[in-house]
Short mmCIF file of C-alpha atoms in Angstrom, two decimals:
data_model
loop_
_atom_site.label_atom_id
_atom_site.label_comp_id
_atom_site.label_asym_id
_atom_site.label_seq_id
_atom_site.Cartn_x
_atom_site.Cartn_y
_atom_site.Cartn_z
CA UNK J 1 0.00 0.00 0.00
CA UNK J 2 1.24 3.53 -0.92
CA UNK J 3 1.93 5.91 2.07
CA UNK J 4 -0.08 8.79 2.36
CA UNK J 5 1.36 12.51 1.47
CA UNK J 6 2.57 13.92 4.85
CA UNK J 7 0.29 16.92 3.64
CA UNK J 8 -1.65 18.71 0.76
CA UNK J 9 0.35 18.30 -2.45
CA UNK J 10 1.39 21.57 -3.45
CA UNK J 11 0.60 22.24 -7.22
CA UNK J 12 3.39 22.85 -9.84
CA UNK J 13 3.40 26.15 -11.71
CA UNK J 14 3.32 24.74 -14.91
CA UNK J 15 0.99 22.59 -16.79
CA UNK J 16 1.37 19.43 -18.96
CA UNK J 17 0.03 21.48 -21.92
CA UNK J 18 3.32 23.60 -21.53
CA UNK J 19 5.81 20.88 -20.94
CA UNK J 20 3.95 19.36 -23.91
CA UNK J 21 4.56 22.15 -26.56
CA UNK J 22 8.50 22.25 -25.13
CA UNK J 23 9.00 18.95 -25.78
CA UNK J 24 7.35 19.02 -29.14
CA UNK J 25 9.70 22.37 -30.01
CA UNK J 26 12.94 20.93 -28.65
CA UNK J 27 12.06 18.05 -30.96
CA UNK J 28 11.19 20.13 -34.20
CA UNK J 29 13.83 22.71 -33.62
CA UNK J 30 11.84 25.38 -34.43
CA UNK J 31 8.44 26.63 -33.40
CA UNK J 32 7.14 26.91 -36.81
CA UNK J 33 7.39 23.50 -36.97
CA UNK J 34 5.85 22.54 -33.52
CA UNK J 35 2.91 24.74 -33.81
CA UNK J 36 2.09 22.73 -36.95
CA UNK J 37 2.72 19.42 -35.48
CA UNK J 38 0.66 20.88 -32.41
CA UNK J 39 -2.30 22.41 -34.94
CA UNK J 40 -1.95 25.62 -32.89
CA UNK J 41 -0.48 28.78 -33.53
CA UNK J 42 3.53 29.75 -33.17
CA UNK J 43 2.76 32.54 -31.16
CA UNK J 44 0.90 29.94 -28.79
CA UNK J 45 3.78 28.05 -28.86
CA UNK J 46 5.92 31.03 -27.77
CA UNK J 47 4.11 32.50 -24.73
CA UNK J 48 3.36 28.82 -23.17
CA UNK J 49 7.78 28.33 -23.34
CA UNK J 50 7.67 31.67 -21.66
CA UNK J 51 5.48 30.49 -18.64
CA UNK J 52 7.35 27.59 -18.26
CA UNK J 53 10.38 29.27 -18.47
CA UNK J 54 8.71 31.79 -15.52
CA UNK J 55 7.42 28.68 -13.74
CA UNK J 56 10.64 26.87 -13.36
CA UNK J 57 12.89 30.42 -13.19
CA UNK J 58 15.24 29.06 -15.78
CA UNK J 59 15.88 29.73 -19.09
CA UNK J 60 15.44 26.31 -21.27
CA UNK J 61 15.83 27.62 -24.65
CA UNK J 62 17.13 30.32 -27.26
CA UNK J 63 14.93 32.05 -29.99
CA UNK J 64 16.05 32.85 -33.18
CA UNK J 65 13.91 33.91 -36.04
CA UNK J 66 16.07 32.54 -38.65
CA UNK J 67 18.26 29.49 -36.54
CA UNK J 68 14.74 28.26 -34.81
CA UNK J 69 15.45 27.05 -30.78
CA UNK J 70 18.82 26.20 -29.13
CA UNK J 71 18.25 23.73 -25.94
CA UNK J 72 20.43 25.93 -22.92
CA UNK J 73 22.24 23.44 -20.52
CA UNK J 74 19.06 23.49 -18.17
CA UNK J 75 16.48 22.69 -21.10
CA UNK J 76 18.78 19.88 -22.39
CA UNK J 77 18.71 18.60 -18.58
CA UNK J 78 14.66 19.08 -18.14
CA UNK J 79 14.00 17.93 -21.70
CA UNK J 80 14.20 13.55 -20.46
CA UNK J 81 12.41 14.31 -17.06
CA UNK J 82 9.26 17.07 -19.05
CA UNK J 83 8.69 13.68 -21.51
CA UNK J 84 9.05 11.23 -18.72
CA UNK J 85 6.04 13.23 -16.78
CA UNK J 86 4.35 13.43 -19.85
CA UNK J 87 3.93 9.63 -20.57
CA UNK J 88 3.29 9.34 -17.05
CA UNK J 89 0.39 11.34 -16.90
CA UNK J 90 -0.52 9.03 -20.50
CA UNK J 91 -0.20 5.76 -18.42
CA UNK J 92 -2.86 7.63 -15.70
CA UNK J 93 -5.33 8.55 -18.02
CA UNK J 94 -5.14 5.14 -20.06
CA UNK J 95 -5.21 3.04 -16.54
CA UNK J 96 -8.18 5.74 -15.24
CA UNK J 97 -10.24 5.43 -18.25
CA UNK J 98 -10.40 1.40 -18.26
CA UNK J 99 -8.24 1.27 -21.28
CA UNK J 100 -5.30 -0.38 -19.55
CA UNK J 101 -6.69 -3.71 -21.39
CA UNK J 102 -5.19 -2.59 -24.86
CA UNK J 103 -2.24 -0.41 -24.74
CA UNK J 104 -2.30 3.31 -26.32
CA UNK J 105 -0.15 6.24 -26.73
CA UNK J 106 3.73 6.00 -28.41
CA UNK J 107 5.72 3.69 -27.79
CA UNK J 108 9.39 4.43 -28.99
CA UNK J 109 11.66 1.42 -29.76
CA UNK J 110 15.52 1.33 -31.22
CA UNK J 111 17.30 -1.43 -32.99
CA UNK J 112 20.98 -1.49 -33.28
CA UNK J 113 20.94 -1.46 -37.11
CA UNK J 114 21.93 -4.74 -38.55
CA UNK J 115 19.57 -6.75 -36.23
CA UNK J 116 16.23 -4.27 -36.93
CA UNK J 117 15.62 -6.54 -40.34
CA UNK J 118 15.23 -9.58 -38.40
CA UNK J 119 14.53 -8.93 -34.99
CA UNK J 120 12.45 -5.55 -35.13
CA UNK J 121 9.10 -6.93 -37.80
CA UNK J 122 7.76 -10.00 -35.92
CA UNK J 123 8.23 -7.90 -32.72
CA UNK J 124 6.22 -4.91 -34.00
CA UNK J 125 4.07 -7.22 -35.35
CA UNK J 126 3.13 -9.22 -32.22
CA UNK J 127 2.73 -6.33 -30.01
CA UNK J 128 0.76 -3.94 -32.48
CA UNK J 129 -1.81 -6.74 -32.84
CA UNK J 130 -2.20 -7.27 -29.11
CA UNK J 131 -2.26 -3.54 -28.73
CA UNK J 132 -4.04 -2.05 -32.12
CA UNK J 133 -4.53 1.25 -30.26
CA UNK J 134 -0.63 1.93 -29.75
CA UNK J 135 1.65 3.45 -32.10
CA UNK J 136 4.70 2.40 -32.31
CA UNK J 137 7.75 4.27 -33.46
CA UNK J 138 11.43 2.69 -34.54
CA UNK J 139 14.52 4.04 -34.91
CA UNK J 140 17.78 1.74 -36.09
CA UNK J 141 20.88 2.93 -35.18
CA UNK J 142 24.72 2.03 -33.92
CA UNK J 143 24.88 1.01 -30.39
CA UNK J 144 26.55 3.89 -29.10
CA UNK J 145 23.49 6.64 -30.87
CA UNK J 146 20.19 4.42 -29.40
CA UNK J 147 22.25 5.10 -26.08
CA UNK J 148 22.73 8.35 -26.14
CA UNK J 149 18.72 8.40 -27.52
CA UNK J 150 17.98 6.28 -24.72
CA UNK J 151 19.56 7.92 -21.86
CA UNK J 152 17.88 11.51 -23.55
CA UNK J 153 14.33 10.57 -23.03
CA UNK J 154 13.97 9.93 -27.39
CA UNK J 155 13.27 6.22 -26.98
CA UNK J 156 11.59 3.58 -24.37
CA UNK J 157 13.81 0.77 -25.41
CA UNK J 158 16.73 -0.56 -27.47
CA UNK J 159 17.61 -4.10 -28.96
CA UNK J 160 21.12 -3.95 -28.68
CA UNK J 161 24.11 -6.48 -29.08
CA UNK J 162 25.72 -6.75 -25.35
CA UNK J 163 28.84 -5.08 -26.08
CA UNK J 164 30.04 -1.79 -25.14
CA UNK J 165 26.30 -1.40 -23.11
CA UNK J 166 26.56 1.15 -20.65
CA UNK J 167 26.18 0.64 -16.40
CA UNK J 168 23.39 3.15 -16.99
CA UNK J 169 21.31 0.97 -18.70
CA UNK J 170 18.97 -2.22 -17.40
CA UNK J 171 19.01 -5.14 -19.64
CA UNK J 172 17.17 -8.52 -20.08
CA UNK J 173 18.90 -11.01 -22.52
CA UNK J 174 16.60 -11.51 -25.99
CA UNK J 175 19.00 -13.97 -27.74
CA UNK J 176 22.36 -15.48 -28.24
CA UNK J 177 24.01 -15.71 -31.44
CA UNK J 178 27.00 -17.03 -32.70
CA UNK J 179 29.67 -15.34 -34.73
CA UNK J 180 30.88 -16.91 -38.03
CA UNK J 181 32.87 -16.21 -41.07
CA UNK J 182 30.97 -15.25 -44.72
CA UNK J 183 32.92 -15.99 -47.41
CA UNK J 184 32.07 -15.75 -50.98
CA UNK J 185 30.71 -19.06 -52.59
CA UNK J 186 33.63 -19.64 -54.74
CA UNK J 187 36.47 -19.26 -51.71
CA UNK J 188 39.27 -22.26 -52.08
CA UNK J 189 37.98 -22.48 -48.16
CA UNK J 190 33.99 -22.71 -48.88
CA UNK J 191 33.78 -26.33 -49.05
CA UNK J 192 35.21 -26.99 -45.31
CA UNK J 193 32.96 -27.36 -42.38
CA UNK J 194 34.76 -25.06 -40.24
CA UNK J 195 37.56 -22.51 -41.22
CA UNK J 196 40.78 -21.01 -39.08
CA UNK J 197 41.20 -17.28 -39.18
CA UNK J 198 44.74 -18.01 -38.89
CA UNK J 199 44.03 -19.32 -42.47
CA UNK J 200 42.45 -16.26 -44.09
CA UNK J 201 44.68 -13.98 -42.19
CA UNK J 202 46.63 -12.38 -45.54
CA UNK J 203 43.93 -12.30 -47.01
CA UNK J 204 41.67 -8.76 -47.10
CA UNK J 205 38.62 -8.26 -44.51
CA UNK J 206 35.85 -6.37 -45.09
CA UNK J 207 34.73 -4.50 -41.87
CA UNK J 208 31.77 -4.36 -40.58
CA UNK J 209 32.09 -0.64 -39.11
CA UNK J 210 29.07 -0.33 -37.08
CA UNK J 211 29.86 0.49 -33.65
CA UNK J 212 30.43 -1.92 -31.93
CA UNK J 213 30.41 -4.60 -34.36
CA UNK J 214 33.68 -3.50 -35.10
CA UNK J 215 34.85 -3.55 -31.71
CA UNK J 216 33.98 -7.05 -31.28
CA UNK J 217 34.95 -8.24 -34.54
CA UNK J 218 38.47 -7.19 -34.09
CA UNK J 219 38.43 -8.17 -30.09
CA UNK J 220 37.40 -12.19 -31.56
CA UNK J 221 40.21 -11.55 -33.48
CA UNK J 222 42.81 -11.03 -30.61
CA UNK J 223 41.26 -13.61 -29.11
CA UNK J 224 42.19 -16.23 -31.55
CA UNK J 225 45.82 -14.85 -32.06
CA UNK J 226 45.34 -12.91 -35.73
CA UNK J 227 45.57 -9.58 -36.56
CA UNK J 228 43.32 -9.34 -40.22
CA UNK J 229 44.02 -7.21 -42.95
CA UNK J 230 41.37 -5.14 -43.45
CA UNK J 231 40.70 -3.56 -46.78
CA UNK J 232 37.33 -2.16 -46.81
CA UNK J 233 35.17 -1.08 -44.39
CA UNK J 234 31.61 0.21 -44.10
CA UNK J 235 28.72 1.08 -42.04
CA UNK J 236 26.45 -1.23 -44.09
CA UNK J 237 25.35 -4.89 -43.35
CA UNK J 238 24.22 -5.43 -46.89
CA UNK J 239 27.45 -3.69 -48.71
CA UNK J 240 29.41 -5.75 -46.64
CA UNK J 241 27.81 -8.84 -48.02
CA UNK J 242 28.09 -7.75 -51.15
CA UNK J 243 31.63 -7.07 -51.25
CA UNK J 244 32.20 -10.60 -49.78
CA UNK J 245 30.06 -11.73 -52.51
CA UNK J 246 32.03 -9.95 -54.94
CA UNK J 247 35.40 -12.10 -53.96
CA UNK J 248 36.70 -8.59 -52.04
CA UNK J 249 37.38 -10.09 -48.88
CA UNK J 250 35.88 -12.40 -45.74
CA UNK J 251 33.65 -11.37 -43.27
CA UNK J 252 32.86 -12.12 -39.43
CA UNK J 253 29.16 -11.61 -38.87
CA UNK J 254 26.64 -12.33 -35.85
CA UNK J 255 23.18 -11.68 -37.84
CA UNK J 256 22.32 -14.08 -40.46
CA UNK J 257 20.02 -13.78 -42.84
CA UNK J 258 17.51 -16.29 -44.34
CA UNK J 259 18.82 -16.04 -47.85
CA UNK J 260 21.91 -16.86 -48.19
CA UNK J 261 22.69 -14.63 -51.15
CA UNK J 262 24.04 -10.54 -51.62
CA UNK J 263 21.31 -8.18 -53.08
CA UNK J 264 23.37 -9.07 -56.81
CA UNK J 265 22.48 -13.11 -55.74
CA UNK J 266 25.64 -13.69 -55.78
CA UNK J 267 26.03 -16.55 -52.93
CA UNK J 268 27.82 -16.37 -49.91
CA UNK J 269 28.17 -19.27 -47.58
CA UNK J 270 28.74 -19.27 -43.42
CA UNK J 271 31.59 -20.82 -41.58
CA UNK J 272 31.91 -21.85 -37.65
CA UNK J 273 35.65 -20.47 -36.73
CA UNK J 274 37.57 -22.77 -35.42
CA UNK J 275 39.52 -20.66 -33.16
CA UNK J 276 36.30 -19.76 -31.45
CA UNK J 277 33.95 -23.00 -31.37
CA UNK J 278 32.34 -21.79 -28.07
CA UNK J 279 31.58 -17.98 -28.93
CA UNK J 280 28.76 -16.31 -28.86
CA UNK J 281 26.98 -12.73 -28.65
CA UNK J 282 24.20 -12.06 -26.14
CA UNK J 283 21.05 -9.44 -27.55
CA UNK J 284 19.44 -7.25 -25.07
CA UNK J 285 16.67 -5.42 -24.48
CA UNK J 286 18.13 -1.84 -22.73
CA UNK J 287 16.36 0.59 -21.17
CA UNK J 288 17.55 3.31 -18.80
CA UNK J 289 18.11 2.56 -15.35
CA UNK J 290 17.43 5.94 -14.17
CA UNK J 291 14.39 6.60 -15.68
CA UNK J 292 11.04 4.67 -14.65
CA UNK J 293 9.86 2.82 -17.63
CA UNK J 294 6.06 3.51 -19.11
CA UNK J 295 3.46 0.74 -18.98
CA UNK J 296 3.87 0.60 -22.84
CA UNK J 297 7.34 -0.47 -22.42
CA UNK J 298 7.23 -2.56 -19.47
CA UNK J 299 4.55 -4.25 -21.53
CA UNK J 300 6.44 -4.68 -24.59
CA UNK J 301 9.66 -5.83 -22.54
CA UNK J 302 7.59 -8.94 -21.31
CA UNK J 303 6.14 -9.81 -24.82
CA UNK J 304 9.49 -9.78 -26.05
CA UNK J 305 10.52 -12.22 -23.10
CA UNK J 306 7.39 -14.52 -23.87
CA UNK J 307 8.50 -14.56 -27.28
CA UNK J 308 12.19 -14.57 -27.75
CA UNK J 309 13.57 -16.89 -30.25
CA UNK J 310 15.76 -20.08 -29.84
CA UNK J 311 19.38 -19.66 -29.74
CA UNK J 312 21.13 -19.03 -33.40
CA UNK J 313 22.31 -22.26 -34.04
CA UNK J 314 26.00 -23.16 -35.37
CA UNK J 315 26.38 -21.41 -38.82
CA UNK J 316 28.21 -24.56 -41.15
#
């Protein structure tokens, strides 16, 4: 049982209507922009920044007619706590009308980048049909940027690899999967069960450079006593593939998709290292530690949970 207030609650100075148009101007980055997202006026938009501003006695942003709103240090600091009160007070409403059956509201979800293809659809899918009334938003992203997005109030939750996650965040493990090596179709090595990095170590790697794929990548490589020669190296799951595909250079890889040819269909075939038979790479749902999570994402955290997938099994 909750304990009871000491006294009256004293009333705020502000309103939810005013941290509401902040939030939504801090997001546009201008007010022109807000007040049409809003379906109010600018100068509405204006004058309720002002009160707040007055209310809290702090400045939280800079006007400029031509260079729209500049967060100050204090608005950048207010901006995660104004949207956490403002899906609070959505979770009260939704709970107080009788709606708390079927989820509503925004719900904001990140995907490190090259798992959103696989992971993201049949998760958006389950939870959307459960909760029809809910929008849901998605954002993919390296690991480090849906951290920074987390730990600023822009998203409820991030599938993430668990690798360079910060002590900020709480986790809950989604999946394991296990690292391999792609190599193109016609590789002198393609036709072996399992291949040594030691043996493809003069030859050129093509990076994934995704932080921190490429983190890890290189760490497995420490780990089984080869330094790789990397040639190319890019941002992009898909190039990456292709380049193997191409004959450009090898690969190591934790997501695996279905079809096991590049966007050219030229074919690419998996490999177990040998150096590393036991390896594997944990995905997490992360949320903020700091921050109390929303009904929508508590919600969606135990759907996820209920339907995680089997372990990736060894890629031959």
């Amino acid at each position: 049982m909750d304990e009871p207030l000491d006294g009256p609650p004293r009333l705020p100075g502000y309103s939810l209507r005013q941290l509401l148009y902040f939030v939504t101007a801090a997001e546009s980055g201008t007010l022109s922009e807000a007040a049409a997202r809003l379906h109010i006026s600018q100068s509405a938009v204006s004058l309720a920044i002002s009160e707040l501003e007055r209310a809290l006695k702090v400045q939280l942003c800079v006007r400029r007619k031509a260079h729209g709103i500049t967060l100050t240090p204090a608005g950048k600091q207010s901006l995660r706590e104004m949207r956490a009160l403002l899906r609070q007070a959505e979770d009260l409403a939704s709970d107080v009308s009788g709606t708390h059956q079927g989820l509503s509201g925004r719900l904001s979800v990140g995907c490190y980048v090259t798992l959103a293809p696989t992971v993201l659809p049949p998760l958006l899918q389950g939870f959307s049909a459960l909760h029809p009334a809910l929008t849901i938003d998605f954002e993919e992203g390296t690991g480090d940027h849906l951290q920074r997005r987390l730990l600023g109030g822009d998203l409820d939750v991030a599938v993430l690899y668990d690798t360079d996650v910060l002590p900020e965040m709480d986790r809950a493990l989604l999946s394991t999967m296990r690292p391999h090596i792609l190599l193109p179709a016609g590789h002198p090595l393609a036709d072996q069960p399992v291949v040594a990095l030691h043996d493809l170590a003069a030859e050129p790697m093509v990076l994934l450079d995704a932080p921190p794929s490429s983190h890890h990548t290189l760490l497995l490589c420490r780990s089984a006593g080869v330094t790789p020669t990397v040639r190319h190296r890019t941002g992009n799951f898909e190039m990456a593939r292709a380049l193997v595909g191409r004959g450009l250079g090898y690969a190591i890889l934790v997501q695996r998709p279905a079809n096991d040819r590049t966007y050219e269909g030229l074919p690419v075939v998996h490999k177990e290292i040998a150096e590393l038979p036991e390896a594997t790479v944990s995905v997490l749902l992360c949320w903020p530690r700091q921050v109390a999570r929303t009904r929508r994402a508590a919600e969606f955290v135990r759907f996820c949970l209920r339907t995680r997938p089997a372990d990736e099994p060894i890629a031959r």
